[in-house]
Short mmCIF file of C-alpha atoms in Angstrom, two decimals:
data_model
loop_
_atom_site.label_atom_id
_atom_site.label_comp_id
_atom_site.label_asym_id
_atom_site.label_seq_id
_atom_site.Cartn_x
_atom_site.Cartn_y
_atom_site.Cartn_z
CA UNK A 1 63.79 116.44 59.47
CA UNK A 2 67.20 114.77 59.21
CA UNK A 3 67.24 113.23 55.89
CA UNK A 4 69.10 109.99 57.45
CA UNK A 5 66.19 109.15 59.65
CA UNK A 6 63.51 110.71 57.29
CA UNK A 7 62.03 107.51 55.91
CA UNK A 8 61.97 105.79 59.51
CA UNK A 9 60.36 109.00 60.69
CA UNK A 10 57.45 108.85 57.99
CA UNK A 11 56.71 105.21 58.43
CA UNK A 12 56.64 105.72 62.23
CA UNK A 13 54.06 108.28 62.03
CA UNK A 14 52.01 105.90 59.87
CA UNK A 15 52.61 102.93 62.16
CA UNK A 16 51.60 104.87 65.12
CA UNK A 17 48.34 105.85 63.50
CA UNK A 18 47.56 102.20 62.67
CA UNK A 19 48.56 101.19 66.24
CA UNK A 20 45.96 103.54 67.58
CA UNK A 21 43.44 102.42 65.42
CA UNK A 22 44.21 98.68 66.34
CA UNK A 23 44.00 99.78 70.08
CA UNK A 24 40.57 101.53 69.64
CA UNK A 25 39.32 98.38 67.83
CA UNK A 26 40.79 96.00 70.66
CA UNK A 27 39.30 97.82 73.34
CA UNK A 28 35.74 97.72 71.59
CA UNK A 29 36.23 94.07 71.21
CA UNK A 30 37.59 93.38 74.64
CA UNK A 31 34.58 95.46 76.19
CA UNK A 32 32.07 93.12 74.41
CA UNK A 33 34.04 89.89 75.27
CA UNK A 34 34.44 90.68 78.90
CA UNK A 35 30.51 91.11 79.45
CA UNK A 36 29.70 88.23 77.20
CA UNK A 37 28.53 85.89 79.84
CA UNK A 38 27.44 88.14 82.73
CA UNK A 39 23.88 88.08 83.71
CA UNK A 40 23.35 91.84 84.18
CA UNK A 41 24.83 92.70 80.76
CA UNK A 42 22.46 90.62 78.96
CA UNK A 43 19.71 92.74 80.62
CA UNK A 44 21.39 96.00 79.70
CA UNK A 45 21.58 94.87 76.18
CA UNK A 46 17.96 95.00 75.81
CA UNK A 47 15.60 96.58 78.72
CA UNK A 48 12.62 94.63 77.50
CA UNK A 49 14.39 91.20 77.68
CA UNK A 50 14.67 89.57 81.04
CA UNK A 51 18.33 88.60 82.00
CA UNK A 52 19.52 85.38 80.71
CA UNK A 53 20.82 82.72 83.29
CA UNK A 54 24.38 81.83 82.64
CA UNK A 55 25.63 78.25 83.34
CA UNK A 56 29.33 77.95 83.07
CA UNK A 57 30.81 75.37 80.78
CA UNK A 58 32.07 72.26 82.78
CA UNK A 59 35.75 71.18 82.65
CA UNK A 60 36.60 69.00 79.70
CA UNK A 61 40.25 68.56 80.82
CA UNK A 62 41.26 65.11 81.53
CA UNK A 63 43.75 64.61 84.40
CA UNK A 64 46.53 62.67 83.18
CA UNK A 65 49.74 63.78 84.83
CA UNK A 66 50.68 65.39 88.44
CA UNK A 67 54.20 66.50 87.78
CA UNK A 68 56.07 67.69 84.76
CA UNK A 69 59.93 68.00 84.41
CA UNK A 70 61.30 71.31 83.20
CA UNK A 71 65.36 70.80 82.70
CA UNK A 72 66.21 68.75 85.68
CA UNK A 73 63.51 70.15 87.97
CA UNK A 74 60.43 68.30 88.61
CA UNK A 75 57.32 70.64 89.32
CA UNK A 76 53.80 69.77 90.52
CA UNK A 77 51.12 70.82 88.17
CA UNK A 78 47.69 71.35 89.32
CA UNK A 79 44.83 71.47 86.77
CA UNK A 80 41.37 72.95 86.66
CA UNK A 81 39.89 69.47 86.76
CA UNK A 82 41.51 69.13 90.42
CA UNK A 83 39.30 71.83 91.53
CA UNK A 84 35.61 71.37 89.96
CA UNK A 85 32.85 73.78 90.14
CA UNK A 86 31.36 72.06 93.39
CA UNK A 87 34.80 72.03 95.25
CA UNK A 88 35.39 75.44 94.82
CA UNK A 89 31.90 76.48 96.18
CA UNK A 90 32.43 74.39 98.94
CA UNK A 91 35.73 75.86 99.83
CA UNK A 92 34.61 79.47 99.53
CA UNK A 93 30.74 79.04 100.79
CA UNK A 94 31.43 81.34 103.71
CA UNK A 95 33.68 83.97 101.97
CA UNK A 96 33.19 87.17 100.40
CA UNK A 97 35.74 88.04 97.86
CA UNK A 98 36.67 91.74 97.84
CA UNK A 99 38.34 92.93 94.74
CA UNK A 100 40.43 96.14 95.22
CA UNK A 101 40.83 97.54 91.93
CA UNK A 102 39.29 97.26 88.51
CA UNK A 103 42.23 97.23 86.03
CA UNK A 104 42.77 94.42 83.60
CA UNK A 105 43.13 91.93 86.31
CA UNK A 106 40.69 93.08 88.73
CA UNK A 107 38.17 93.24 86.07
CA UNK A 108 38.97 89.89 84.51
CA UNK A 109 38.98 87.96 87.95
CA UNK A 110 36.05 89.33 89.45
CA UNK A 111 33.97 88.55 86.36
CA UNK A 112 35.43 85.01 86.31
CA UNK A 113 34.75 84.46 90.03
CA UNK A 114 31.25 85.89 89.71
CA UNK A 115 30.49 83.60 86.97
CA UNK A 116 31.81 80.66 89.04
CA UNK A 117 29.07 81.21 91.49
CA UNK A 118 31.30 82.99 94.36
CA UNK A 119 30.29 85.87 96.41
CA UNK A 120 32.16 88.88 95.11
CA UNK A 121 32.32 92.88 95.89
CA UNK A 122 34.49 95.38 94.23
CA UNK A 123 36.38 98.12 96.00
CA UNK A 124 37.03 101.41 94.29
CA UNK A 125 37.31 105.09 94.28
CA UNK A 126 33.69 106.28 93.46
CA UNK A 127 33.53 108.46 90.30
CA UNK A 128 36.46 107.29 88.66
CA UNK A 129 36.53 105.76 85.30
CA UNK A 130 36.86 102.37 86.64
CA UNK A 131 33.89 102.91 89.03
CA UNK A 132 31.95 103.98 85.85
CA UNK A 133 33.06 100.72 83.96
CA UNK A 134 32.29 98.65 86.89
CA UNK A 135 28.61 99.94 86.76
CA UNK A 136 28.53 99.19 82.94
CA UNK A 137 29.56 95.51 83.78
CA UNK A 138 26.68 95.16 86.16
CA UNK A 139 28.05 95.65 89.70
CA UNK A 140 25.61 97.52 91.84
CA UNK A 141 26.50 100.52 93.74
CA UNK A 142 26.00 99.90 97.43
CA UNK A 143 25.83 96.32 97.02
CA UNK A 144 28.46 94.75 95.16
CA UNK A 145 30.24 97.96 94.11
CA UNK A 146 31.66 99.78 97.27
CA UNK A 147 34.41 102.05 98.44
CA UNK A 148 37.79 100.39 99.02
CA UNK A 149 37.22 100.76 102.79
CA UNK A 150 33.83 99.19 102.72
CA UNK A 151 34.89 96.57 100.48
CA UNK A 152 38.05 95.58 102.37
CA UNK A 153 35.65 95.51 105.81
CA UNK A 154 33.21 93.35 104.16
CA UNK A 155 35.59 90.85 102.44
CA UNK A 156 37.16 87.58 103.96
CA UNK A 157 39.55 87.20 100.86
CA UNK A 158 40.98 90.58 99.95
CA UNK A 159 42.33 90.28 96.26
CA UNK A 160 44.58 93.41 96.20
CA UNK A 161 44.84 94.00 92.53
CA UNK A 162 45.75 97.60 92.65
CA UNK A 163 49.01 98.77 90.62
CA UNK A 164 52.15 98.60 92.77
CA UNK A 165 52.14 102.33 93.38
CA UNK A 166 48.31 102.12 94.13
CA UNK A 167 48.85 99.23 96.67
CA UNK A 168 51.40 101.39 98.46
CA UNK A 169 49.06 104.46 98.37
CA UNK A 170 46.22 102.47 99.44
CA UNK A 171 47.56 100.37 102.21
CA UNK A 172 46.69 102.29 105.22
CA UNK A 173 42.89 102.25 104.11
CA UNK A 174 43.08 98.45 103.89
CA UNK A 175 45.28 97.31 106.55
CA UNK A 176 42.91 98.26 109.47
CA UNK A 177 40.39 95.58 107.87
CA UNK A 178 42.98 92.84 107.64
CA UNK A 179 41.37 91.13 110.71
CA UNK A 180 42.49 87.84 112.24
CA UNK A 181 41.51 84.77 109.87
CA UNK A 182 41.26 86.76 106.74
CA UNK A 183 43.15 86.23 103.33
CA UNK A 184 45.06 88.93 101.47
CA UNK A 185 45.70 87.87 97.89
CA UNK A 186 48.11 89.25 95.22
CA UNK A 187 48.69 88.49 91.53
CA UNK A 188 51.92 90.12 91.66
CA UNK A 189 54.49 89.94 94.49
CA UNK A 190 56.22 93.31 94.39
CA UNK A 191 54.77 95.03 97.39
CA UNK A 192 55.44 92.12 99.45
CA UNK A 193 59.08 91.22 98.37
CA UNK A 194 59.81 95.09 98.63
CA UNK A 195 58.05 95.79 101.85
CA UNK A 196 60.93 97.55 103.09
CA UNK A 197 60.32 100.25 100.33
CA UNK A 198 56.46 99.71 99.73
CA UNK A 199 55.19 99.69 103.48
CA UNK A 200 53.27 96.68 102.79
CA UNK A 201 53.59 94.56 105.75
CA UNK A 202 50.44 92.11 106.60
CA UNK A 203 49.62 91.49 110.30
CA UNK A 204 50.70 87.82 111.16
CA UNK A 205 47.43 86.35 111.90
CA UNK A 206 46.11 86.33 108.15
CA UNK A 207 46.95 84.22 105.09
CA UNK A 208 48.84 85.90 102.34
CA UNK A 209 48.74 84.29 98.93
CA UNK A 210 49.44 84.99 95.47
CA UNK A 211 47.91 83.82 92.03
CA UNK A 212 49.80 85.29 89.05
CA UNK A 213 48.31 84.74 85.77
CA UNK A 214 50.74 84.49 82.91
CA UNK A 215 49.12 86.86 80.73
CA UNK A 216 46.94 90.27 80.60
CA UNK A 217 43.56 90.23 82.11
CA UNK A 218 41.81 90.40 78.71
CA UNK A 219 43.39 87.01 78.00
CA UNK A 220 42.41 85.67 81.35
CA UNK A 221 38.75 86.60 80.76
CA UNK A 222 38.89 85.19 77.02
CA UNK A 223 40.21 82.01 77.79
CA UNK A 224 37.61 81.56 80.52
CA UNK A 225 34.87 82.49 78.13
CA UNK A 226 36.27 79.65 75.86
CA UNK A 227 36.04 77.23 78.36
CA UNK A 228 39.84 76.96 78.70
CA UNK A 229 42.15 78.63 81.23
CA UNK A 230 45.26 80.44 81.53
CA UNK A 231 48.59 79.25 83.07
CA UNK A 232 49.34 80.65 86.57
CA UNK A 233 51.82 80.76 89.33
CA UNK A 234 50.75 80.10 92.77
CA UNK A 235 52.68 81.06 96.13
CA UNK A 236 51.97 81.18 99.72
CA UNK A 237 53.90 83.85 101.73
CA UNK A 238 51.95 83.25 105.09
CA UNK A 239 49.86 80.51 106.13
CA UNK A 240 48.13 81.27 109.42
CA UNK A 241 45.02 79.03 108.66
CA UNK A 242 47.01 76.00 107.82
CA UNK A 243 44.57 75.73 104.88
CA UNK A 244 46.30 78.29 102.37
CA UNK A 245 47.57 76.14 99.88
CA UNK A 246 44.61 74.32 99.23
CA UNK A 247 42.64 77.60 99.16
CA UNK A 248 45.11 79.32 96.92
CA UNK A 249 44.96 76.42 94.24
CA UNK A 250 41.16 76.91 94.55
CA UNK A 251 41.25 80.54 93.94
CA UNK A 252 43.62 80.00 91.24
CA UNK A 253 40.92 78.12 89.17
CA UNK A 254 38.10 80.35 90.46
CA UNK A 255 39.64 83.36 88.74
CA UNK A 256 40.22 81.57 85.53
CA UNK A 257 43.51 79.27 85.57
CA UNK A 258 43.73 76.15 83.74
CA UNK A 259 47.11 74.99 84.98
CA UNK A 260 48.73 76.11 88.06
CA UNK A 261 52.44 75.64 89.05
CA UNK A 262 53.82 76.51 92.71
CA UNK A 263 56.48 79.07 93.27
CA UNK A 264 57.38 81.82 95.78
CA UNK A 265 56.71 85.39 96.02
CA UNK A 266 60.24 86.11 95.28
CA UNK A 267 60.54 84.04 92.27
CA UNK A 268 57.39 85.35 90.85
CA UNK A 269 58.72 88.97 91.18
CA UNK A 270 62.46 88.42 89.99
CA UNK A 271 60.87 86.48 87.08
CA UNK A 272 58.65 89.21 86.38
CA UNK A 273 61.07 92.15 86.50
CA UNK A 274 63.46 90.15 84.41
CA UNK A 275 61.30 88.70 81.83
CA UNK A 276 58.59 91.48 81.30
CA UNK A 277 59.77 94.53 82.62
CA UNK A 278 63.59 93.91 81.42
CA UNK A 279 63.25 91.91 78.27
CA UNK A 280 59.94 92.70 76.87
CA UNK A 281 59.84 96.45 77.99
CA UNK A 282 63.65 97.28 77.73
CA UNK A 283 65.95 94.67 76.00
CA UNK A 284 63.80 94.00 72.96
CA UNK A 285 63.54 97.67 72.35
CA UNK A 286 66.91 98.14 72.69
CA UNK A 287 67.92 95.50 70.40
CA UNK A 288 65.59 96.85 67.54
CA UNK A 289 67.08 100.29 67.88
CA UNK A 290 70.77 98.94 68.04
CA UNK A 291 69.85 96.68 64.73
CA UNK A 292 68.30 99.63 63.31
CA UNK A 293 71.15 102.02 64.14
CA UNK A 294 73.91 99.69 62.78
CA UNK A 295 72.21 98.60 59.39
CA UNK A 296 71.39 102.33 58.65
CA UNK A 297 75.06 103.18 59.55
CA UNK A 298 76.00 100.90 56.54
CA UNK A 299 73.49 102.27 54.02
CA UNK A 300 70.72 99.92 54.50
CA UNK A 301 67.21 101.62 53.37
CA UNK A 302 64.90 101.98 56.50
CA UNK A 303 62.32 99.67 55.24
CA UNK A 304 64.87 96.86 54.50
CA UNK A 305 65.93 96.70 58.15
CA UNK A 306 64.43 93.54 59.97
CA UNK A 307 63.56 95.71 63.05
CA UNK A 308 61.21 97.80 61.17
CA UNK A 309 59.76 94.93 59.26
CA UNK A 310 59.04 93.28 62.56
CA UNK A 311 57.30 96.45 64.21
CA UNK A 312 55.27 97.02 61.10
CA UNK A 313 54.10 93.40 60.95
CA UNK A 314 53.00 93.39 64.64
CA UNK A 315 51.05 96.75 64.36
CA UNK A 316 49.48 95.99 61.15
CA UNK A 317 48.38 92.05 61.62
CA UNK A 318 44.68 92.78 62.64
CA UNK A 319 44.14 94.30 59.26
CA UNK A 320 44.49 92.99 55.43
CA UNK A 321 46.40 95.26 52.92
#
């Protein structure tokens, strides 16, 4: 090992080990929290105990302002209290929510909608890890857990929550079932904004909408279980029904949002690519590395470099030493 980076290398190995332990611990806790308020999981916990009936906590938010000003821009803010449980059930009483994909967003949003009393089915590839996880969460094969094709056929609102690559790969399976009057829902607008590259081009006789939670799926679920809600962006790309905007805000609350801000597909994508993939996944790493290399070149010991302190603090925060 190069002596110049020896100390950094050893501490990196230690930090990586601690991070793996943290992630295993977090996955266990997240799995317990995800199932905390689902009816079926109560039965799975003890086969001799009948399922507990779940009552979603009523909203405690007070409506006090419809607009907020950010800089010189005045924006409409829709709150969860604007769409109480009765209104959501009325909006979607005739709908079947078909969630395609069971990653962090698909899992959280489907469980939240289920707890909000909506009719939800899951569409997945049978036998994969997500299929088995959905079974563990209480979705029933052949009833609420279906193939992607069957779920898309049955659903009236198709929540397309696969990865960007997965959406492109599965589009030819889903598209034939996007019949007149249905709704196609996204939580990231990449496939639509870059449709010339993805090939995801919806038919003209459906609504195409977006609700983009500003946080990971685990956070969406956790805040919902706590009786709160995450901030989300809302956008309408195509309004065939003439009711897309109202229904999209309703969907936003149904999947666990507390506050919703109107945007466009393009703005959501550009801000995500810049803020998350550009800054969080690129720029911050680059800044840390440049800082470390510069200080080491001036003789600063690795553990005294602020970048290393920051990384170790983030990785070891769940533990007490």
